[in-house]
Amino acid sequence: MKPFAYAVAEAPVQAVHQLSARPGAKFLGGGTNLVDLMRLGVESPELLVDVTRLELDRIEPTATGGILVGAGVRNSDLAADPRIRAAYPMLSQALLSGASGQLRNMATVGGNLLQRTRCVYFQDVTKPCNKREPGTGCPARTGAHRDLAILGASEHCIATHPSDFAVALAALDARVQITGPAGDRALALADLYRAPDEDPSRDTVLDPADLITAVEIPTSREAHRNSLYRKARDRASYAFAVGSVAAGLSLAPDGTISEVRIALGAVAHKPWRARRAESALTGNPATPEQFRRAAELELAAAEPLPDNAFKVELSQNLIVAALSTLAGVEEA
Amino acid sequence: MTVTKALTGPPLTRDEAIEKVTGKARYAYEYHSQPDTAYAWIVTSPVAKGRVLTVDADHVLRSDDVIAVLWHENAPHLGDVGDPTLAVLQSPEIAYRGQLVALVVAKTPEAAREAAAQLPVEYEELAHDVVLTPDHASLYKPEKVNPAFETDTEQGDPDRAFDASPVQLDQTYSTVALHNNPMEPHATTAIWGENGSLTLYDSNQGGGVVQQLLAGLFELEKSQVHVINPHVGGGFGSKGMPRPNVVLAAMAAKVTGRPVKLAVTRQQMFSLVGYRTPTIQRIRLGAEADGRLNAIMHEVVEQTSTVKEFAEQTAVATRMIYAAPHRRTSHRLARLDVPVPSWMRAPGECPGFYAFESAMDELAVELGVDPVELRIRNEPEVDPETGNPFSSRNLVACLREGARRFGWRSEPRAPRNHREGRWLIGAGVAASFYPTYQMPASATASVDENDHYTVDINATDIGTGARTALHQLAAEALEVPLEQVTVRIGDSDLPAAGIAGGSMGTRSWGWAVTKACRQLREEGAKSVTANTKKDIEALGEYTRGSYGAQFVEVRVNQDTGELRVPRMTGIFAAGRIVNASTARSQFIGGMTMGLSMALHEEGLIDPVFGDYANHDLASYHVAGCADVGALDIGWIEEADEHLGGAGTKGIGEIGIVGTAAAVANAVFDATGVRVRELPIHLEDVLK
């Protein structure tokens, strides 16, 4: 392992300065992914700036009725928060479905959003990978790709984003607050992540010295409260999603859908907000048939590979199952 | 307390339990941390076939922390012990990706690791072939299968009997590569003494074989090699023989004149320390309408490496498990550019019974009979292969007791018939068998002036509870309380004994311990050393083995195909059970491994690069706690007078045998989908 320096940041601005001043430096949150990547040789930062003492560990109501979650809040603390559990069940469920108890105790909100893909080629420095070493190629297309993307991928990269939490945040229209070299700004979570396109080395639009300081969750609505996260995985615990869905639903008095929120996990380079399915459903009756039609519409754009073709049907089923549960209707 | 002889011994806590849970128990890498200790790191090949051309050692030797770089041009010559996997750094040839090509020795593990990553190695790369296919051009018939069974057998006229059978089943089943992955990686601390002696703290399943082979490799007398392994964090077969780590550590210590520590990394374990071969198994069963078998054919294709042959004995147990007048078994190997396969968790019986017991379930469905009943109808009177009587055989008792405890529906299978909400529910059964082996062993029992007894034997406790079982057997034979007896194991200076493998450790060691202790008591001597070689030779001509029956409930989600196992029942007949608690843990562990094999474990060979692509525990899944539901374990009280020794069989491996088939059979019962390739993925049943 390459020797590296370690510094503790006292304030977000200072942390950003420390990173700007030293190319190759990284923020260290819970370390549950970065330290693994350092052990694997995928990451070799010269400086780690510890951002766990920035007092970004609060969960507080916002002036507009939403909730502001500090980027340093541990995943387990956020999942257990009574306000989150009551007003945004999908968020708590997504967090609890991730990793293991030990990892959730360590992992931070900011780190969770910025974790890297678990594609086995990305994690093996003896093999090519466009995300790790641009221009070297993508062996996953013809190799081990069961866990990889079916939507929005490019010929250069079929990695998936591994977070469960981010999928629920995408469905909730959460925003991230950022302190960067040029000051503070906020971004919709949907705009944080990018498609792999020509440059899969960049997962997000962030500058290397940008620090996520908080996540802002909008005022709770019926489609937030009547929500769930359903994760399909090979192991009952301690496994990344094979497919997942965060869904929220509210119905009009006549039983038609007044609002629906759907995001898919484990299918793309980013949490996949299912906008097509949402607009197809809004205003229509809440029936399994409608859910199925919308799910098929959303997945029509899928470009699966031989070993992950099943994710099309799996994702459709997850959408139908989640919405049927939320609507209180029985599937056939 | 005094232990009295019973068919089931008391559930005593492990002798070393406190040491282990408080971290006081030391493992191989934790010895001899002195200022002059050096740390070695293995460098492995990124090409799957070829040659090492040059190693630029100077590039890393510029660092003050790096002490030495060893590779084939400067490594000390090793003696030939007949095992090419131990002839480390002796040749430039590369036979598989992940083969070790150099060793870096440095003052700290961090420096060694970094230098290993930076070491420039030039390769000549050749085309490789790593994919096992049923008709691979290199298929050949090995002379024997592990350890010394006939490769092929035939009785009667199986083809004609099959063709003439009113009910026929002809199916092919396959399993993937499986990796042992004990919790403690393979590790060694090696120290050379001034008199040319070699001390090895090594993680292995038997120090005696390490002592013998290391003496041969370094051209020493056996007495000059001292192997110490009081605690070992699992092996599952992969530590049954010395592995490259112990040879490399000894080599590095010799070259540098320092004590050297070396641990194989988790990633390296996927190529350097053995694994189970993938298998492709064609099974044909010909039966009468009442289910009695006329013909059994079990033909196996599996892989071996180009470096060393390992022939998994996959069809061997099929030769004796059920009656049938006409039978054939065969094994063919493809020699591929892959890591060297080896022993793993019931080699042979485990993959073989997955396929065979799946086929029996399919036959039961075909016949419309209860799968438990089908097995009972084919119960043999004597060993169908040899004609020998069974020393004891309680498979039927296991099936009946298991069916009762599980709540088995004794009726023909009617798949896709039970559901709860969005979950389909099914039940499956399989039979299980593991042969009873024994190795000669010596033990010394002695008593001091305070009437305290000491029992010495070079046994190895790899986490099974063997130390405690031997303590119980010693106290029983001496007829004294446990507190009056100390058992010492895990040191090659102690009387010689065989490995913890083949489910024969406690049986073989317990035999010698019992014999020495009885003699000491009967003769009133101060010290007695006993050996069991002659006793073992005097064993009568019987077929000895442990039997079992596993029952599994599976739930399959209709939306996602997710497979969950809420409960399993395992009933075993394995002779005397010395310690009810540690024995239960052995059965639980075995069945958990079987569940893991059925649903999770999968070494994904990468045709392009030639390695197992998912070489860590994040991507190579083993069952976690949440995957293992209620486990009901029981055993038949079994007195078998033909076993000798302490009346024990073996319990280490039988738990895994059959479990995977029971899971797969339950998946069929739940869904109506017969999956014939392990592991079963959610996409296999999604629909």
CSV table of N, CA and C in Angstrom, one decimal, chain A residues 242-319:
chain,number,residue,atom,x,y,z
A,242,VAL,N,-29.8,-7.1,-6.8
A,242,VAL,CA,-29.9,-7.6,-8.2
A,242,VAL,C,-30.8,-6.7,-9.0
A,243,GLY,N,-31.8,-6.3,-8.3
A,243,GLY,CA,-32.8,-5.3,-8.8
A,243,GLY,C,-33.5,-4.7,-7.6
A,244,SER,N,-33.9,-3.4,-7.7
A,244,SER,CA,-34.6,-2.8,-6.6
A,244,SER,C,-35.5,-1.7,-7.1
A,245,VAL,N,-36.5,-1.4,-6.3
A,245,VAL,CA,-37.4,-0.3,-6.6
A,245,VAL,C,-37.8,0.5,-5.4
A,246,ALA,N,-37.7,1.8,-5.5
A,246,ALA,CA,-38.3,2.7,-4.5
A,246,ALA,C,-39.6,3.3,-5.1
A,247,ALA,N,-40.7,3.1,-4.4
A,247,ALA,CA,-41.9,3.6,-5.0
A,247,ALA,C,-42.8,4.3,-4.0
A,248,GLY,N,-43.5,5.3,-4.4
A,248,GLY,CA,-44.5,6.0,-3.6
A,248,GLY,C,-45.7,6.2,-4.4
A,249,LEU,N,-46.9,6.2,-3.7
A,249,LEU,CA,-48.1,6.3,-4.5
A,249,LEU,C,-49.2,7.1,-3.7
A,250,SER,N,-49.9,8.0,-4.3
A,250,SER,CA,-51.1,8.5,-3.7
A,250,SER,C,-52.3,8.5,-4.7
A,251,LEU,N,-53.4,8.2,-4.2
A,251,LEU,CA,-54.6,8.0,-5.0
A,251,LEU,C,-55.6,9.1,-4.8
A,252,ALA,N,-56.3,9.5,-5.9
A,252,ALA,CA,-57.3,10.5,-5.8
A,252,ALA,C,-58.6,9.8,-5.2
A,253,PRO,N,-59.5,10.6,-4.7
A,253,PRO,CA,-60.7,10.0,-4.2
A,253,PRO,C,-61.4,9.0,-5.1
A,254,ASP,N,-61.3,9.2,-6.4
A,254,ASP,CA,-61.9,8.3,-7.4
A,254,ASP,C,-61.1,7.0,-7.6
A,255,GLY,N,-60.0,6.9,-6.9
A,255,GLY,CA,-59.2,5.7,-7.0
A,255,GLY,C,-58.1,5.8,-8.1
A,256,THR,N,-58.1,6.9,-8.9
A,256,THR,CA,-57.1,7.0,-9.9
A,256,THR,C,-55.8,7.5,-9.2
A,257,ILE,N,-54.7,7.4,-9.9
A,257,ILE,CA,-53.4,7.7,-9.4
A,257,ILE,C,-53.2,9.2,-9.5
A,258,SER,N,-53.0,9.9,-8.3
A,258,SER,CA,-52.8,11.3,-8.4
A,258,SER,C,-51.3,11.6,-8.4
A,259,GLU,N,-50.5,10.8,-7.7
A,259,GLU,CA,-49.1,10.9,-7.8
A,259,GLU,C,-48.4,9.6,-7.6
A,260,VAL,N,-47.4,9.4,-8.4
A,260,VAL,CA,-46.6,8.1,-8.3
A,260,VAL,C,-45.1,8.5,-8.5
A,261,ARG,N,-44.3,7.8,-7.7
A,261,ARG,CA,-42.9,8.0,-7.8
A,261,ARG,C,-42.2,6.7,-7.8
A,262,ILE,N,-41.4,6.5,-8.8
A,262,ILE,CA,-40.7,5.2,-9.0
A,262,ILE,C,-39.3,5.4,-9.4
A,263,ALA,N,-38.4,4.8,-8.6
A,263,ALA,CA,-37.0,4.7,-9.1
A,263,ALA,C,-36.4,3.3,-9.0
A,264,LEU,N,-35.6,3.0,-9.9
A,264,LEU,CA,-35.1,1.6,-9.9
A,264,LEU,C,-33.6,1.6,-9.6
A,265,GLY,N,-33.2,0.5,-8.9
A,265,GLY,CA,-31.8,0.4,-8.5
A,265,GLY,C,-31.2,-0.8,-9.3
A,266,ALA,N,-29.8,-0.8,-9.4
A,266,ALA,CA,-29.1,-2.0,-9.9
A,266,ALA,C,-29.3,-2.2,-11.4
A,267,VAL,N,-29.8,-1.1,-12.1
A,267,VAL,CA,-30.1,-1.3,-13.5
A,267,VAL,C,-29.3,-0.3,-14.4
A,268,ALA,N,-28.7,0.7,-13.7
A,268,ALA,CA,-28.0,1.7,-14.5
A,268,ALA,C,-26.8,2.4,-13.7
A,269,HIS,N,-26.1,3.2,-14.4
A,269,HIS,CA,-25.0,3.9,-13.8
A,269,HIS,C,-25.4,4.9,-12.7
A,270,LYS,N,-26.7,5.1,-12.6
A,270,LYS,CA,-27.2,6.0,-11.6
A,270,LYS,C,-28.6,5.4,-11.1
A,271,PRO,N,-29.1,5.9,-10.0
A,271,PRO,CA,-30.5,5.6,-9.6
A,271,PRO,C,-31.4,5.9,-10.8
A,272,TRP,N,-32.2,5.0,-11.2
A,272,TRP,CA,-33.0,5.2,-12.5
A,272,TRP,C,-34.4,5.7,-12.1
A,273,ARG,N,-34.7,7.0,-12.3
A,273,ARG,CA,-36.0,7.5,-12.1
A,273,ARG,C,-36.9,7.1,-13.2
A,274,ALA,N,-38.0,6.4,-12.9
A,274,ALA,CA,-38.8,5.8,-14.0
A,274,ALA,C,-39.9,6.8,-14.4
A,275,ARG,N,-39.4,7.9,-15.1
A,275,ARG,CA,-40.4,9.0,-15.4
A,275,ARG,C,-41.4,8.5,-16.4
A,276,ARG,N,-41.0,7.7,-17.4
A,276,ARG,CA,-42.0,7.3,-18.4
A,276,ARG,C,-43.1,6.5,-17.7
A,277,ALA,N,-42.8,5.6,-16.8
A,277,ALA,CA,-43.8,4.8,-16.1
A,277,ALA,C,-44.7,5.8,-15.3
A,278,GLU,N,-44.0,6.7,-14.6
A,278,GLU,CA,-44.8,7.6,-13.8
A,278,GLU,C,-45.8,8.4,-14.6
A,279,SER,N,-45.4,9.0,-15.8
A,279,SER,CA,-46.4,9.8,-16.5
A,279,SER,C,-47.5,8.9,-17.2
A,280,ALA,N,-47.1,7.7,-17.5
A,280,ALA,CA,-48.1,6.8,-18.0
A,280,ALA,C,-49.2,6.4,-17.0
A,281,LEU,N,-48.8,6.4,-15.7
A,281,LEU,CA,-49.7,6.0,-14.7
A,281,LEU,C,-50.5,7.2,-14.1
A,282,THR,N,-50.0,8.4,-14.1
A,282,THR,CA,-50.7,9.5,-13.4
A,282,THR,C,-52.0,9.7,-14.1
A,283,GLY,N,-53.1,9.7,-13.3
A,283,GLY,CA,-54.4,9.9,-13.7
A,283,GLY,C,-55.1,8.7,-14.1
A,284,ASN,N,-54.4,7.6,-14.1
A,284,ASN,CA,-55.1,6.3,-14.5
A,284,ASN,C,-55.4,5.5,-13.3
A,285,PRO,N,-56.2,4.4,-13.5
A,285,PRO,CA,-56.6,3.6,-12.4
A,285,PRO,C,-55.4,2.8,-11.8
A,286,ALA,N,-55.5,2.6,-10.5
A,286,ALA,CA,-54.4,1.9,-9.9
A,286,ALA,C,-54.7,0.4,-9.9
A,287,THR,N,-54.4,-0.2,-11.0
A,287,THR,CA,-54.6,-1.7,-11.2
A,287,THR,C,-53.3,-2.4,-11.6
A,288,PRO,N,-53.2,-3.6,-11.2
A,288,PRO,CA,-52.0,-4.4,-11.6
A,288,PRO,C,-51.7,-4.3,-13.1
A,289,GLU,N,-52.8,-4.3,-13.9
A,289,GLU,CA,-52.6,-4.3,-15.4
A,289,GLU,C,-52.0,-2.9,-15.8
A,290,GLN,N,-52.5,-1.9,-15.2
A,290,GLN,CA,-51.8,-0.5,-15.5
A,290,GLN,C,-50.4,-0.5,-15.1
A,291,PHE,N,-50.1,-1.1,-13.9
A,291,PHE,CA,-48.7,-1.1,-13.4
A,291,PHE,C,-47.8,-1.8,-14.3
A,292,ARG,N,-48.3,-3.0,-14.8
A,292,ARG,CA,-47.5,-3.8,-15.7
A,292,ARG,C,-47.3,-3.1,-17.0
A,293,ARG,N,-48.3,-2.4,-17.5
A,293,ARG,CA,-48.1,-1.7,-18.8
A,293,ARG,C,-47.1,-0.6,-18.6
A,294,ALA,N,-47.2,0.1,-17.5
A,294,ALA,CA,-46.2,1.2,-17.3
A,294,ALA,C,-44.8,0.7,-17.1
A,295,ALA,N,-44.7,-0.4,-16.4
A,295,ALA,CA,-43.4,-1.0,-16.2
A,295,ALA,C,-42.8,-1.5,-17.5
A,296,GLU,N,-43.6,-2.0,-18.3
A,296,GLU,CA,-43.1,-2.5,-19.6
A,296,GLU,C,-42.6,-1.3,-20.5
A,297,LEU,N,-43.4,-0.2,-20.4
A,297,LEU,CA,-43.0,1.0,-21.1
A,297,LEU,C,-41.7,1.5,-20.6
A,298,GLU,N,-41.5,1.5,-19.3
A,298,GLU,CA,-40.2,2.0,-18.8
A,298,GLU,C,-39.0,1.2,-19.2
A,299,LEU,N,-39.2,-0.1,-19.2
A,299,LEU,CA,-38.1,-1.0,-19.5
A,299,LEU,C,-37.9,-1.3,-21.0
A,300,ALA,N,-38.8,-0.6,-21.8
A,300,ALA,CA,-38.7,-0.8,-23.3
A,300,ALA,C,-37.3,-0.3,-23.8
A,301,ALA,N,-36.7,0.6,-23.1
A,301,ALA,CA,-35.5,1.1,-23.5
A,301,ALA,C,-34.3,0.3,-23.1
A,302,ALA,N,-34.5,-0.8,-22.4
A,302,ALA,CA,-33.4,-1.6,-21.9
A,302,ALA,C,-32.6,-2.3,-23.0
A,303,GLU,N,-31.3,-2.3,-22.8
A,303,GLU,CA,-30.4,-3.0,-23.7
A,303,GLU,C,-29.6,-4.0,-23.0
A,304,PRO,N,-30.3,-5.1,-22.6
A,304,PRO,CA,-29.6,-6.1,-21.7
A,304,PRO,C,-28.6,-6.9,-22.5
A,305,LEU,N,-27.7,-7.6,-21.7
A,305,LEU,CA,-26.7,-8.5,-22.2
A,305,LEU,C,-27.2,-9.9,-21.8
A,306,PRO,N,-26.6,-10.9,-22.4
A,306,PRO,CA,-27.1,-12.3,-22.2
A,306,PRO,C,-27.3,-12.6,-20.7
A,307,ASP,N,-26.4,-12.3,-19.8
A,307,ASP,CA,-26.5,-12.8,-18.4
A,307,ASP,C,-27.3,-11.8,-17.5
A,308,ASN,N,-27.7,-10.6,-18.0
A,308,ASN,CA,-28.5,-9.8,-17.2
A,308,ASN,C,-29.9,-9.5,-17.8
A,309,ALA,N,-30.2,-10.2,-18.9
A,309,ALA,CA,-31.5,-10.0,-19.6
A,309,ALA,C,-32.7,-10.2,-18.6
A,310,PHE,N,-32.5,-11.0,-17.6
A,310,PHE,CA,-33.6,-11.3,-16.7
A,310,PHE,C,-34.0,-10.0,-15.9
A,311,LYS,N,-33.0,-9.0,-15.8
A,311,LYS,CA,-33.3,-7.8,-15.0
A,311,LYS,C,-34.5,-7.0,-15.6
A,312,VAL,N,-34.7,-7.2,-16.9
A,312,VAL,CA,-35.9,-6.5,-17.5
A,312,VAL,C,-37.2,-7.0,-16.8
A,313,GLU,N,-37.4,-8.2,-16.8
A,313,GLU,CA,-38.6,-8.8,-16.2
A,313,GLU,C,-38.6,-8.6,-14.6
A,314,LEU,N,-37.4,-8.7,-14.1
A,314,LEU,CA,-37.3,-8.5,-12.6
A,314,LEU,C,-37.7,-7.1,-12.2
A,315,SER,N,-37.2,-6.2,-13.0
A,315,SER,CA,-37.5,-4.8,-12.7
A,315,SER,C,-39.0,-4.5,-12.9
A,316,GLN,N,-39.5,-5.0,-13.9
A,316,GLN,CA,-41.0,-4.8,-14.2
A,316,GLN,C,-41.7,-5.4,-13.0
A,317,ASN,N,-41.4,-6.7,-12.6
A,317,ASN,CA,-42.1,-7.3,-11.5
A,317,ASN,C,-42.0,-6.5,-10.2
A,318,LEU,N,-40.8,-5.9,-10.0
A,318,LEU,CA,-40.6,-5.1,-8.8
A,318,LEU,C,-41.5,-3.9,-8.8
A,319,ILE,N,-41.7,-3.3,-9.9
A,319,ILE,CA,-42.5,-2.1,-10.0
A,319,ILE,C,-44.0,-2.5,-9.8
